[in-house]
């Protein structure tokens, strides 16, 4: 083929305008130097190659899903995807595959647009793989990811029963996501039925030993309740929050209660016992930070064991149940755990019933419920106090807690000593003021009673001896009273004295 040596006054080399494939036709810069025929062939090959890669990717994802259960142990240090993330990734990959195929078969009026679509698609595939999927509206928390990963690692050890457990859990979570409008009691019944069904399937269908069933149920509870926690803990449809505030207010009002009033056999003056008390309070407060009912029960159990150790050290003998409950009440009063009623209700509703009804966890949980009920109904008789003293302590007029300045250890801060001394002085002044007010009221009452008594006595005497008032008698008239008109009477005689 011949080509003019000059085009619009510019010298052009003929070899630079030929098709890159060497077919002899002219190439087009818009088609990367290929002629139209060669460009269509190259485009068709690239399209078929991409479709094949997409189908291979889909098959690989399917194989990985099937082999996930049977894989023994992942490489140390590698981060394995959870099933939820794995399914999400598979869905995204399939969505991209369908989009890619549609792009290939979408008609275009311009060949340049086809070339740009092919190049742009490959670039977008790389960026989309690196960037997070836009379909993810909320990233799972770190704890949820950790629990999901641990659950997958655990069920791998059960092989086929583990696959069944995972499917049942996924089905339950999907079902519960559509039952948010149910009451919390109905959701609790669903969870309890799920626990029972999974345990029955493991025992009857898969013949799993009882000890492995119990361990599997603990992991199932941990997995589903971690994911359901924010929906079922202290929901707005209940009055759990109102009860929490009432209990906290009640415990604050009882801050003056001493171990002696509760007959607590614990001496905090012993350093080791004091440490046990602090650990027990820490454990009961830590209960609110846990998401799984079993973990909350574990905090109650640890708290109770510290209480038993404190009693044992103080009494130098094993503790009894009669010593444990008063001490637990004292620990709750001193620690004032946050959201206490909500945690109790959450454990009652969603804990595995086999663990809650039996064992030491169930025993300690029952004692905690009894302690809270005792605090709510605590009165003067429960503490062997008079109603007057109980009312004064509850209103903050006075406090039974006193500490003499001589009883402080030498290493106590001077400011603390001065503060306690000032508190003692204020307490004494308060007692004196109350005594003066009481005596003044008593004096006022005595004066009123004395006045009333005198008035009554006078009334009795008047009633017994009535006063008779006689008419007034006429006055004696003077001798000269009738001679008023006679003015010429001689003067009266005057006595005269004669000297003898």
Short mmCIF file of N, CA and C in Angstrom, two decimals, residues 405 408 413-424:
data_model
loop_
_atom_site.label_atom_id
_atom_site.label_comp_id
_atom_site.label_asym_id
_atom_site.label_seq_id
_atom_site.Cartn_x
_atom_site.Cartn_y
_atom_site.Cartn_z
N UNK A 405 -9.25 9.72 116.26
CA UNK A 405 -7.98 10.13 115.65
C UNK A 405 -6.81 9.31 116.18
N UNK A 408 -5.64 6.05 114.05
CA UNK A 408 -5.00 6.12 112.75
C UNK A 408 -3.60 5.54 112.82
N UNK A 413 -2.09 10.33 106.07
CA UNK A 413 -1.86 11.73 105.72
C UNK A 413 -2.43 12.65 106.81
N UNK A 414 -1.74 13.76 107.06
CA UNK A 414 -2.18 14.72 108.07
C UNK A 414 -3.51 15.34 107.69
N UNK A 415 -3.71 15.57 106.42
CA UNK A 415 -4.98 16.13 105.97
C UNK A 415 -6.16 15.22 106.26
N UNK A 416 -5.95 13.90 106.11
CA UNK A 416 -7.01 12.94 106.42
C UNK A 416 -7.34 12.97 107.90
N UNK A 417 -6.31 13.06 108.73
CA UNK A 417 -6.55 13.13 110.18
C UNK A 417 -7.34 14.38 110.54
N UNK A 418 -6.93 15.51 109.96
CA UNK A 418 -7.63 16.76 110.24
C UNK A 418 -9.07 16.70 109.75
N UNK A 419 -9.27 16.09 108.60
CA UNK A 419 -10.63 15.97 108.06
C UNK A 419 -11.50 15.13 108.99
N UNK A 420 -10.97 14.00 109.44
CA UNK A 420 -11.74 13.15 110.35
C UNK A 420 -12.01 13.86 111.68
N UNK A 421 -11.01 14.63 112.14
CA UNK A 421 -11.21 15.38 113.38
C UNK A 421 -12.32 16.43 113.22
N UNK A 422 -12.32 17.09 112.07
CA UNK A 422 -13.37 18.08 111.81
C UNK A 422 -14.74 17.42 111.70
N UNK A 423 -14.75 16.24 111.08
CA UNK A 423 -16.02 15.52 110.97
C UNK A 423 -16.54 15.10 112.33
N UNK A 424 -15.63 14.67 113.20
CA UNK A 424 -16.04 14.32 114.57
C UNK A 424 -16.60 15.53 115.30
#
